[in-house]
CSV table of C-alpha atoms and ligand atoms in Angstrom, one decimal:
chain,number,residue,atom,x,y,z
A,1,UNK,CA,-25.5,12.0,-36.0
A,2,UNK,CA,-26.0,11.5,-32.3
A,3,UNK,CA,-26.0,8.9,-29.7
A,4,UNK,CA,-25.3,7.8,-26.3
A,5,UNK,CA,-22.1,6.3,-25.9
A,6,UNK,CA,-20.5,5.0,-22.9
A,7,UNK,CA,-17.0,4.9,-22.7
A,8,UNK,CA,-15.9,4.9,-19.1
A,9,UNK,CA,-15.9,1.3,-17.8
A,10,UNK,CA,-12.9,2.0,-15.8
A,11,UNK,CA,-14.5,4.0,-13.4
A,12,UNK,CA,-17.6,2.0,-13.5
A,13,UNK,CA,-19.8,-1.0,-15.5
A,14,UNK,CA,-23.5,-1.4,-16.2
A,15,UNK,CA,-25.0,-4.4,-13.9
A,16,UNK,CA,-25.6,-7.4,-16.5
A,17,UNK,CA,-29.3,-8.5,-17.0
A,18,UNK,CA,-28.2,-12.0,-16.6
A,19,UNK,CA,-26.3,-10.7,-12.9
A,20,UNK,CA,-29.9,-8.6,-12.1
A,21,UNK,CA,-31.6,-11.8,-12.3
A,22,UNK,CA,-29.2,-13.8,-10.4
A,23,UNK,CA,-29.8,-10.9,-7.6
A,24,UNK,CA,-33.2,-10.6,-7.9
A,25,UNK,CA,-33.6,-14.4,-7.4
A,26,UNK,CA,-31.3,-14.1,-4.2
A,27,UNK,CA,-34.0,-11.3,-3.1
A,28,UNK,CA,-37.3,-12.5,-3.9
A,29,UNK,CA,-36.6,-16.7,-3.2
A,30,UNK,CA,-38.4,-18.2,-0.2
A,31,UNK,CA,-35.4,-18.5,2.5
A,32,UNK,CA,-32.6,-16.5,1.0
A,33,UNK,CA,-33.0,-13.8,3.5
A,34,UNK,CA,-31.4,-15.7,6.2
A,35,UNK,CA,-28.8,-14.8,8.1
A,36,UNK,CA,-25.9,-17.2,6.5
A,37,UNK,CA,-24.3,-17.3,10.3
A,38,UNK,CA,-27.5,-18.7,11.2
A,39,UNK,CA,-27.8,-22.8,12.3
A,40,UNK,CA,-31.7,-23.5,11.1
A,41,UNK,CA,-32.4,-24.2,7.4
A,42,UNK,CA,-33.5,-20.6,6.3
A,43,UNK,CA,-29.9,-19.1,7.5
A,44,UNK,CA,-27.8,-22.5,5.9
A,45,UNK,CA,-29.5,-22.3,2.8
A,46,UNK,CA,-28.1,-18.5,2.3
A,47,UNK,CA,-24.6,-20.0,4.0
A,48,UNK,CA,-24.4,-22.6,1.1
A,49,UNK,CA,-25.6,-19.8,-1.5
A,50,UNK,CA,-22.9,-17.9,-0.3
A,51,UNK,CA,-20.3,-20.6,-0.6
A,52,UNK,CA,-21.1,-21.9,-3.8
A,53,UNK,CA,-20.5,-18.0,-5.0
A,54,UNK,CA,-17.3,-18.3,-3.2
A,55,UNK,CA,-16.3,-21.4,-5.2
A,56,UNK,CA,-17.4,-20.3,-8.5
A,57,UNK,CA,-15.3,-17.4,-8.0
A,58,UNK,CA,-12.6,-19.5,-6.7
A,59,UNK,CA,-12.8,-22.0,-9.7
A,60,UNK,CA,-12.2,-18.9,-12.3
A,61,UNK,CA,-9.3,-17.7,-10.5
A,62,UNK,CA,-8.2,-20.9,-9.8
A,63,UNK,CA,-7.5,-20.7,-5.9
A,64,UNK,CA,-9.9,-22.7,-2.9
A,65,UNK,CA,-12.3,-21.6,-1.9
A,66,UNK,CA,-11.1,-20.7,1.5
A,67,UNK,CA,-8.2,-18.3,0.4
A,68,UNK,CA,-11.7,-16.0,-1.2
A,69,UNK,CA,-12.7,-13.5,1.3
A,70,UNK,CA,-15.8,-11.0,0.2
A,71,UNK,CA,-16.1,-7.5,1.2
A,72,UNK,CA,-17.6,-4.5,0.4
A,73,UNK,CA,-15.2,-3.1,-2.4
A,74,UNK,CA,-11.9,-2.7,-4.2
A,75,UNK,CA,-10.8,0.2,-1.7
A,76,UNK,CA,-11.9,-1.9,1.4
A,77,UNK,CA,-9.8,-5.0,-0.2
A,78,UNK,CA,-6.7,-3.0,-1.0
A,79,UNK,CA,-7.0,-1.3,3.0
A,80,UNK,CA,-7.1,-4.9,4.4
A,81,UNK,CA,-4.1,-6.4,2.3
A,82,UNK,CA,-1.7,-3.8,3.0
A,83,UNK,CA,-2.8,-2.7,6.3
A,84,UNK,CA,-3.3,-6.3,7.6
A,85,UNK,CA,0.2,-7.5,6.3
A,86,UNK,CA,1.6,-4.1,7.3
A,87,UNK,CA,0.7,-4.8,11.0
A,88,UNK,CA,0.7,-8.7,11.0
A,89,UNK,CA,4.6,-8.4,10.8
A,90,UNK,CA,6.2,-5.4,12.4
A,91,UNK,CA,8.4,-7.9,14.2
A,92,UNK,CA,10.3,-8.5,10.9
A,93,UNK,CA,10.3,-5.0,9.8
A,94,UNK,CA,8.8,-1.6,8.7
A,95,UNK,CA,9.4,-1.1,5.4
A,96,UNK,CA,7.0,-1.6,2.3
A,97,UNK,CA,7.2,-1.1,-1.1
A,98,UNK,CA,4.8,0.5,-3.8
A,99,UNK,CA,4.6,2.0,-7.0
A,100,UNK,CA,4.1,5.9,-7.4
A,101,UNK,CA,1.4,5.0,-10.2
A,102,UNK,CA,-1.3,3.2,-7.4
A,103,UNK,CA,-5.2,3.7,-7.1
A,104,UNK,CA,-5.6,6.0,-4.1
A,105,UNK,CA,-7.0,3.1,-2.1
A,106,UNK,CA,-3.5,2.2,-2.0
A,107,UNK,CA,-1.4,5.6,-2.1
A,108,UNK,CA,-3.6,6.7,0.9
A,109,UNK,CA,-3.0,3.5,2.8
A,110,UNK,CA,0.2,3.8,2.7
A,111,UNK,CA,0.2,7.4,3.5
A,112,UNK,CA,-1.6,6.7,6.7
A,113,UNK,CA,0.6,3.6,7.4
A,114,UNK,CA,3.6,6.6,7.7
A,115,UNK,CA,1.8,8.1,9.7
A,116,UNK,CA,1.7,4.5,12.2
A,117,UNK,CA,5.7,5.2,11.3
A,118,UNK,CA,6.2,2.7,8.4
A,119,UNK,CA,8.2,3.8,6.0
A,120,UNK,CA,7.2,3.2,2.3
A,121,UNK,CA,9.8,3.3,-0.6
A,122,UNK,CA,7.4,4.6,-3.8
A,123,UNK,CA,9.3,3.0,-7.0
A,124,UNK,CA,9.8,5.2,-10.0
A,125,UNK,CA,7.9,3.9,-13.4
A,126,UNK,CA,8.7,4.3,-17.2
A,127,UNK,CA,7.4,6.8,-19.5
A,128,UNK,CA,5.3,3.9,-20.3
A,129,UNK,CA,3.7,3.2,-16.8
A,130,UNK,CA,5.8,0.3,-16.0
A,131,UNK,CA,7.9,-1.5,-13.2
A,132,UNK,CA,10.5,-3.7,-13.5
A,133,UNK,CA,11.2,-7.2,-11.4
A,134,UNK,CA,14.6,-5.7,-10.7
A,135,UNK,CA,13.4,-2.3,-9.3
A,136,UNK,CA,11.6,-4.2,-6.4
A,137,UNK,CA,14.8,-6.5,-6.1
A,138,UNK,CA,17.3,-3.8,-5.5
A,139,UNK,CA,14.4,-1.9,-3.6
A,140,UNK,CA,13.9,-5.4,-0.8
A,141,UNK,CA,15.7,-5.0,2.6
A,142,UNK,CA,15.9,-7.0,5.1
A,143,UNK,CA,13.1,-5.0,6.9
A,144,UNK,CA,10.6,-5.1,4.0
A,145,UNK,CA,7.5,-7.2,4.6
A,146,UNK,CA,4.9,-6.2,1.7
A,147,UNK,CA,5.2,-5.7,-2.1
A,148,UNK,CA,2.0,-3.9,-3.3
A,149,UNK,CA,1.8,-3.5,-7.2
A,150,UNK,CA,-0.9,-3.1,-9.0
A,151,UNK,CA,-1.5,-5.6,-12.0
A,152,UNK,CA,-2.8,-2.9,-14.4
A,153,UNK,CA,-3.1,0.9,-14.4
A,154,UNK,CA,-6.7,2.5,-13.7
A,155,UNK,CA,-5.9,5.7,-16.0
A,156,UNK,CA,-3.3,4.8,-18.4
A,157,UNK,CA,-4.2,0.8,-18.7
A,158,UNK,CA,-1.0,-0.3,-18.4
A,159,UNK,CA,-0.3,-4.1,-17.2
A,160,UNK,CA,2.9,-4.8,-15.0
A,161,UNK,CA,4.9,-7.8,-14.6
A,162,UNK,CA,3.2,-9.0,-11.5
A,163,UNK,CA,4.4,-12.7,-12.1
A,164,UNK,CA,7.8,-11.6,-12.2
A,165,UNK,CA,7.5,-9.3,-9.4
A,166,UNK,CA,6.1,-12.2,-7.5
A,167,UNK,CA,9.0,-14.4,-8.0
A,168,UNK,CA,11.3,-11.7,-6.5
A,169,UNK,CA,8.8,-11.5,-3.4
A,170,UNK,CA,8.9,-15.4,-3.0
A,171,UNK,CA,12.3,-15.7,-3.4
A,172,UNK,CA,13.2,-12.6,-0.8
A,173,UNK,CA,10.3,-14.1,1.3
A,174,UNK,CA,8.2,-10.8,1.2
A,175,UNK,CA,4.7,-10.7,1.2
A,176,UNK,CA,2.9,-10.0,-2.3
A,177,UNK,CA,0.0,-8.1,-3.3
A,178,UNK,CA,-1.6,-7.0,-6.3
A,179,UNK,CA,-4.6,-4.3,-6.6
A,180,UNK,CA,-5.9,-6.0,-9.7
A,181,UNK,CA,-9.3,-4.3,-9.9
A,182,UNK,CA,-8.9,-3.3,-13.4
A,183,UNK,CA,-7.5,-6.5,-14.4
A,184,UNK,CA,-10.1,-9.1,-13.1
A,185,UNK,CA,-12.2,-9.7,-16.1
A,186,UNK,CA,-10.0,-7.9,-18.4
A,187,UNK,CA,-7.3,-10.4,-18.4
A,188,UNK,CA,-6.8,-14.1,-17.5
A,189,UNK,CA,-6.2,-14.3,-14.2
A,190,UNK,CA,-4.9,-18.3,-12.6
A,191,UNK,CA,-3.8,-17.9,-9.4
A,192,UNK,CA,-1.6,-20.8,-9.3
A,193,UNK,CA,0.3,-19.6,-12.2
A,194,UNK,CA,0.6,-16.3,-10.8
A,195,UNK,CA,2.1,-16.7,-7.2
A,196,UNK,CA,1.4,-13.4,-5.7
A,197,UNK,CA,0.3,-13.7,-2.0
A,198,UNK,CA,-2.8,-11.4,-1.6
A,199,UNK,CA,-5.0,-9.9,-5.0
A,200,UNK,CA,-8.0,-7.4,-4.6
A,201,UNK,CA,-10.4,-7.0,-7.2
A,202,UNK,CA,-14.4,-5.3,-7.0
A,203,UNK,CA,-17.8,-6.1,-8.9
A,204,UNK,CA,-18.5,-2.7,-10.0
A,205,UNK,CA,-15.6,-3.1,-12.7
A,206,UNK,CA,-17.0,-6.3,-14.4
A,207,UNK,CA,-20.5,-5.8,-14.3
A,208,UNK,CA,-22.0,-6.5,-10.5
A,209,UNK,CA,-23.1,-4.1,-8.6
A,210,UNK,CA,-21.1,-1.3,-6.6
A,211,UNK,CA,-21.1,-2.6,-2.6
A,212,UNK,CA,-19.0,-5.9,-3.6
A,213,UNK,CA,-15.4,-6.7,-3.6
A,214,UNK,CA,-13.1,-9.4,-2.6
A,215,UNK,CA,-9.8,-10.2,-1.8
A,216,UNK,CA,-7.8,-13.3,-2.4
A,217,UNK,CA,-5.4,-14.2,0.7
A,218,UNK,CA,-3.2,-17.4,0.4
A,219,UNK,CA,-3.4,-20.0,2.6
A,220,UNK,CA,-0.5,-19.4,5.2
A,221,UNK,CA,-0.3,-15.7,4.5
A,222,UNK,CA,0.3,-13.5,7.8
A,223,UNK,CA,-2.0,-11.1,7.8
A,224,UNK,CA,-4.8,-9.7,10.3
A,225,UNK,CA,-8.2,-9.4,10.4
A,226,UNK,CA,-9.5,-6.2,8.8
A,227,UNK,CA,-13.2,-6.0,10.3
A,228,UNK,CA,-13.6,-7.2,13.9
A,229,UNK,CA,-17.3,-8.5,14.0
A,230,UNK,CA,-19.6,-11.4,14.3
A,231,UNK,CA,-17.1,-13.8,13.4
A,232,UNK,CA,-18.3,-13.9,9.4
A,233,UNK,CA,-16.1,-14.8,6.5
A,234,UNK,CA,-13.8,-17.4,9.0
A,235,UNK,CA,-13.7,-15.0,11.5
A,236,UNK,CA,-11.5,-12.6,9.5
A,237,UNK,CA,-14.1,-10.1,8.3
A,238,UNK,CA,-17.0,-9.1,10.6
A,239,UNK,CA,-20.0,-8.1,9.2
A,240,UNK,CA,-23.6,-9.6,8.2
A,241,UNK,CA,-22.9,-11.1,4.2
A,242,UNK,CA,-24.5,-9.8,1.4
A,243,UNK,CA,-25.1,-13.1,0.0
A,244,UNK,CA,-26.8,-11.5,-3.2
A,245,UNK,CA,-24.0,-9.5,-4.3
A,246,UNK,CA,-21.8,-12.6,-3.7
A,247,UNK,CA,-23.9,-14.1,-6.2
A,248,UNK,CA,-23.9,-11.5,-8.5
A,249,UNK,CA,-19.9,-10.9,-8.4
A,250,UNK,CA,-19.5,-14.5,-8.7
A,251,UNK,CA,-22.0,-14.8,-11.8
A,252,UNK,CA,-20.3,-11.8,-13.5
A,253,UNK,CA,-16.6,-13.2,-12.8
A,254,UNK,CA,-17.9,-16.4,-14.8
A,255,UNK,CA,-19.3,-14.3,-17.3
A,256,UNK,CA,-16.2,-12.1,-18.1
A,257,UNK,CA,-13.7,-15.4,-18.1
A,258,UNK,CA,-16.0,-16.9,-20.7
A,259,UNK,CA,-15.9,-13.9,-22.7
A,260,UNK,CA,-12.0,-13.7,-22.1
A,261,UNK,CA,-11.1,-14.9,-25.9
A,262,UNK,CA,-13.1,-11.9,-27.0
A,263,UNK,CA,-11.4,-9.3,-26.0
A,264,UNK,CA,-9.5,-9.3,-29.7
A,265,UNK,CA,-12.2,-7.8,-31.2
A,266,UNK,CA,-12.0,-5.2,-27.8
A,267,UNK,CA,-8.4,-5.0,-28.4
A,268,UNK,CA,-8.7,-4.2,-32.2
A,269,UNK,CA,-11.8,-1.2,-31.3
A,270,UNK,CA,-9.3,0.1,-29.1
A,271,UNK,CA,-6.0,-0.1,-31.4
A,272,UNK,CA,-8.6,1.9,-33.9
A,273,UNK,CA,-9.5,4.7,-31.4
A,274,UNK,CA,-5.3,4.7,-31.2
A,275,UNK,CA,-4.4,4.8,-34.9
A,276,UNK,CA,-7.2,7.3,-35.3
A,277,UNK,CA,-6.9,10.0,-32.4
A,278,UNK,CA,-2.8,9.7,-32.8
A,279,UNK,CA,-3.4,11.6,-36.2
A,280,UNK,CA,-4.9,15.0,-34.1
A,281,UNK,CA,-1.9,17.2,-34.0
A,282,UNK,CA,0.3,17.3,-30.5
A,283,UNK,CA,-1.6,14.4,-29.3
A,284,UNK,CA,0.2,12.2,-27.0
A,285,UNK,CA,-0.8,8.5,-26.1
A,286,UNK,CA,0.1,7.7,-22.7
A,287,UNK,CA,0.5,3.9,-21.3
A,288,UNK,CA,2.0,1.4,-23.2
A,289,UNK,CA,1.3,0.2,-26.8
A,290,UNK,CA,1.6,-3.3,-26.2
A,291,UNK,CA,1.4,-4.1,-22.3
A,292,UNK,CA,-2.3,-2.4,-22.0
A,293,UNK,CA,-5.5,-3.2,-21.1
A,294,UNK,CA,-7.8,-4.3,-24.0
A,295,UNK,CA,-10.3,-1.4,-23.2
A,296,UNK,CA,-8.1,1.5,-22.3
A,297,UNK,CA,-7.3,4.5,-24.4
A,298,UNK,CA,-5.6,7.3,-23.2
A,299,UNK,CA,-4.9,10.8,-25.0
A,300,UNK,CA,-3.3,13.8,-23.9
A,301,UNK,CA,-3.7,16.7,-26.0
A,302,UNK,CA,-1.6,20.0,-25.7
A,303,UNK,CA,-3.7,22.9,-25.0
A,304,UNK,CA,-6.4,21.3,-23.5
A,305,UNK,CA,-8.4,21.6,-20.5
A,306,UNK,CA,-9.7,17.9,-19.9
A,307,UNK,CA,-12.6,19.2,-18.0
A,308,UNK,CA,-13.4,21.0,-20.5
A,309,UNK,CA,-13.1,18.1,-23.5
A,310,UNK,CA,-15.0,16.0,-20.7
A,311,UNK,CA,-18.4,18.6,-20.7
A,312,UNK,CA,-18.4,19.4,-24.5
A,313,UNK,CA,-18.0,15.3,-25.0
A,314,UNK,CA,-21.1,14.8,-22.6
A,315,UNK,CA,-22.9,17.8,-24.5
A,316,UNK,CA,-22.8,15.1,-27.7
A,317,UNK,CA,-23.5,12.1,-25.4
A,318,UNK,CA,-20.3,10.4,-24.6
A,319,UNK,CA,-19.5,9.7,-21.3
A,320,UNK,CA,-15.5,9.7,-20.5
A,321,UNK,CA,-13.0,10.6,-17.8
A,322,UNK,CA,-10.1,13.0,-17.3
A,323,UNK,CA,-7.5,11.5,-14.4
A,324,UNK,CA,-9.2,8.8,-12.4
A,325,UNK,CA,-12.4,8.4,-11.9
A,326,UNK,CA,-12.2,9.0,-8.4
A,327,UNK,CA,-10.3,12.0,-8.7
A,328,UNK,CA,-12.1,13.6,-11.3
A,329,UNK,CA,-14.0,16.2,-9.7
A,330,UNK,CA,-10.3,17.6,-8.5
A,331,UNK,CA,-8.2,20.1,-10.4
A,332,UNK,CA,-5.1,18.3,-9.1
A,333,UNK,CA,-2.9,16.9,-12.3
A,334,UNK,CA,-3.3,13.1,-12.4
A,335,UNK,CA,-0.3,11.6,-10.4
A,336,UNK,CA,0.2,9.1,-12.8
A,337,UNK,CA,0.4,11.4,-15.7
A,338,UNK,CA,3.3,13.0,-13.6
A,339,UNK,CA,5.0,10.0,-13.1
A,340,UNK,CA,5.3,8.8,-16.2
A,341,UNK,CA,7.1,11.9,-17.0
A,342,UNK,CA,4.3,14.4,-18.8
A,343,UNK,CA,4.2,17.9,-17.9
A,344,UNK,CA,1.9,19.7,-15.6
A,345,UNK,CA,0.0,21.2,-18.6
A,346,UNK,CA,-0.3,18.2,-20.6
A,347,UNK,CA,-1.5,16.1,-17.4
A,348,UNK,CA,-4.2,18.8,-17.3
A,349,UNK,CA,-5.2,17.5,-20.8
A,350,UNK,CA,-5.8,13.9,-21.1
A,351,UNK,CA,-8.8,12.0,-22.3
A,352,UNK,CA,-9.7,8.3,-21.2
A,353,UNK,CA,-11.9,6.7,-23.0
A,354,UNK,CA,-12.6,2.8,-21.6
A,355,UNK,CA,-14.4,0.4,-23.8
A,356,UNK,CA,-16.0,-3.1,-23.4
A,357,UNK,CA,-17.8,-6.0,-25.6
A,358,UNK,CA,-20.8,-3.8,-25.9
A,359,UNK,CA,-19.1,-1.2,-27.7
A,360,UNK,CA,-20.0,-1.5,-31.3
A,361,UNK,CA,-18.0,-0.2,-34.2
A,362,UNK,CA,-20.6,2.9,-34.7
A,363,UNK,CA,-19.4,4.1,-31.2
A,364,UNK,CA,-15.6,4.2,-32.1
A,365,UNK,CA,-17.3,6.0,-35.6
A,366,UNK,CA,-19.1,8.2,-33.3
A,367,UNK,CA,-16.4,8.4,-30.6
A,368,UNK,CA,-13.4,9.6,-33.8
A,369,UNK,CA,-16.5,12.0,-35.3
A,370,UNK,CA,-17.0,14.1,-32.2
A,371,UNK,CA,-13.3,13.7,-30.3
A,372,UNK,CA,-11.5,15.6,-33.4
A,373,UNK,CA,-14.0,18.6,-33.4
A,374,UNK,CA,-14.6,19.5,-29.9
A,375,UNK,CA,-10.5,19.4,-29.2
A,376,UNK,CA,-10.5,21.8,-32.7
A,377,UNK,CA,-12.8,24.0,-30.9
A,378,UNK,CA,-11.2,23.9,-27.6
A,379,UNK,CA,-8.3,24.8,-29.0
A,380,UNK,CA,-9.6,27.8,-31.0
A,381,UNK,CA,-10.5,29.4,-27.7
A,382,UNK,CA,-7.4,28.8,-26.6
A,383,UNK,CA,-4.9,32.1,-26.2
A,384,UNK,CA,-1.7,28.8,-25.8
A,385,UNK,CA,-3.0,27.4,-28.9
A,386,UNK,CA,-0.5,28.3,-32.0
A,387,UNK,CA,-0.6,26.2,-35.1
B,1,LIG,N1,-8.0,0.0,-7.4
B,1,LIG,C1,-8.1,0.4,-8.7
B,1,LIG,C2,-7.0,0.1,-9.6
B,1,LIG,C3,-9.3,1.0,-9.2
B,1,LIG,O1,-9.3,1.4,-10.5
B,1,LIG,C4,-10.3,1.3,-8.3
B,1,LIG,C5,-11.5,2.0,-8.7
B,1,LIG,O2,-11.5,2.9,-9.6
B,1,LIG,C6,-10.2,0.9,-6.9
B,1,LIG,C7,-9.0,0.2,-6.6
B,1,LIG,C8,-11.2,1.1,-5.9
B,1,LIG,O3,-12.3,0.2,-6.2
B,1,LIG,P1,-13.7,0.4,-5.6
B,1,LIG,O4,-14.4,1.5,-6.3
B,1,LIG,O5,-14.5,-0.9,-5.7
B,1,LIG,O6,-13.5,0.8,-4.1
């Protein structure tokens, strides 16, 4: 048997036929290439297209409209949170707070924030992945201004406790933010409910196209402006809108919400990849059992090279990623791996496989045919392997 099988919709999603069409509309219909900034009817027409997107995307996520800014990605969103609140209130402090587990669009940011002579306090996490409400408590001082967490893990799946964590942040009166680019979509997201102050997510992850992102930023929040410019998006994010991939991330948000009650049947593809790939010897699930995103499997297996597991896997036609996808062309153990405790060598050898709707039970047959063999094979050209 062979097929194709995708199985890395963490590091990136097929554009939906029903989001093409909403783009290709946006491209081809008579006055949607006007400049939304611009007064005559050509330019309002693509200023109303873009706000309706805004308030579709709003209405899912249950915000207004105006707390909805667009840019051009997750990494651009989680730069503008935490550098914007970073600088917006230096008068109250210097001190911010993160997880050691973050997307490099936030590790990074921070790093260079050091280097503007912040200091960041990195909290440990659980052999799980996970952050408690009472870490970030006892971390707070009274020169904190920012809490960046991100809602779930990129490599390992896990979901925090972001409500919780934004109940500490309210109560200490510190800033909240959440990189929630792998939840958006994957879990449901209300806003109200949630009560962090600042939330990122991107298009690419649910099925728009890459070159689209967004970040939500509470009414009241101090933070500045990311992008100086033309005075687009209210003045706080310069730049010329790309009103068709508004569209599009707006019509894919509204797809993945009403798909949201689906994700059992997600949830129980995934639990079978987990019952089945737990029975290869020395395997290792990492991420938690029961706080994890519905898609998100994540093996390590000792003896392993996961570059290695990753070629012969493409060799039958399934696409998956070692570490994160955007680190996956380095050599470097997976920092997350590390800090939930697993050692260099095992870090070396994970496997994550990310699934969606369109994965159909013959995938997860053809996914447990071919995982078992090649990390057999691997390990019989191992000189570490010993039964
Ligand atoms: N944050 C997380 C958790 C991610 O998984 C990613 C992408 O993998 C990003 C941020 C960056 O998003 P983008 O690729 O849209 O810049």
């Amino acid at each position: 048997m062979s097929r194709f099988v995708y199985a890395d919709n963490a590091a990136t999603t097929p554009v939906l036929p029903e989001v093409a069409d909403v783009m290709r509309e946006c491209f081809l219909q008579d006055g949607m290439y006007g400049n939304p900034s611009s007064l005559y009817k050509k330019g309002q027409e693509a200023n109303k297209a873009l706000n309706d997107a805004r308030a579709k995307i709003a209405g899912v996520l249950n915000c207004k409209p105006t707390e909805i800014f667009f840019t051009s990605c997750g990494s651009e969103s989680d730069n503008w949170a935490i550098k914007g609140a970073a600088r917006a209130n230096v008068k109250k402090g210097k001190h911010l707070i993160t997880t050691k587990i973050e997307h490099h669009a936030v590790l990074y940011t921070m790093e260079a924030l050091e280097k503007e002579g912040f200091e960041v306090t990195y909290l440990d996490v659980d052999s799980d992945g996970l952050v408690s409400a009472e870490q970030v408590r006892e971390a707070i001082r009274p020169d904190t201004t920012l809490v960046a967490i991100m809602y779930a893990n990129n490599e390992i799946g896990t979901i925090e406790p972001i409500k919780e964590i934004a109940a500490v942040c309210r109560e200490k009166k510190v800033i909240c933010f959440t990189d929630a680019v792998q939840a958006v979509g994957n879990v449901k997201i209300d806003l109200a409910d949630l009560g962090v102050d600042m939330l990122s997510f991107s298009g690419h992850k649910i099925h728009a196209p890459k070159g689209i992102g967004a970040l939500y930023i509470k009414t009241g929040t101090r933070v500045h402006n990311f992008l100086d410019g033309g005075g687009q998006e209210r003045g706080r994010r310069g730049g010329t809108e790309n009103v068709a991939f508004a569209l599009a991330l707006a019509k894919a948000l509204e797809i993945a919400d009403g798909r949201l009650d689906e994700l059992d049947a997600v949830k129980a593809k995934r639990d079978r990849l987990i019952t089945e790939l737990k029975k290869i010897p020395r395997s290792i699930l990492n991420g938690s059992e029961e706080k994890r995103l519905p898609g998100n499997v994540n093996f390590s297996f000792e003896c392993i090279e996961g570059e290695s597991l990753l070629l012969l896997l493409d060799s039958m036609g399934i696409c998956a990623s070692t570490g994160s996808a955007c680190s996956s062309r380095s050599l470097e153990p997976s920092h997350v791996l590390l800090a939930i405790g697993l050692p260099v060598e095992h870090a070396h050898g994970s496997l994550r496989l990310s699934i969606t709707h369109e994965t159909t039970d013959e995938d997860i047959d053809y996914i447990l045919e071919c995982v078992p063999k090649v990390v057999s094979r691997l390990r019989a050209m191992s000189p570490l392997w010993n039964e």
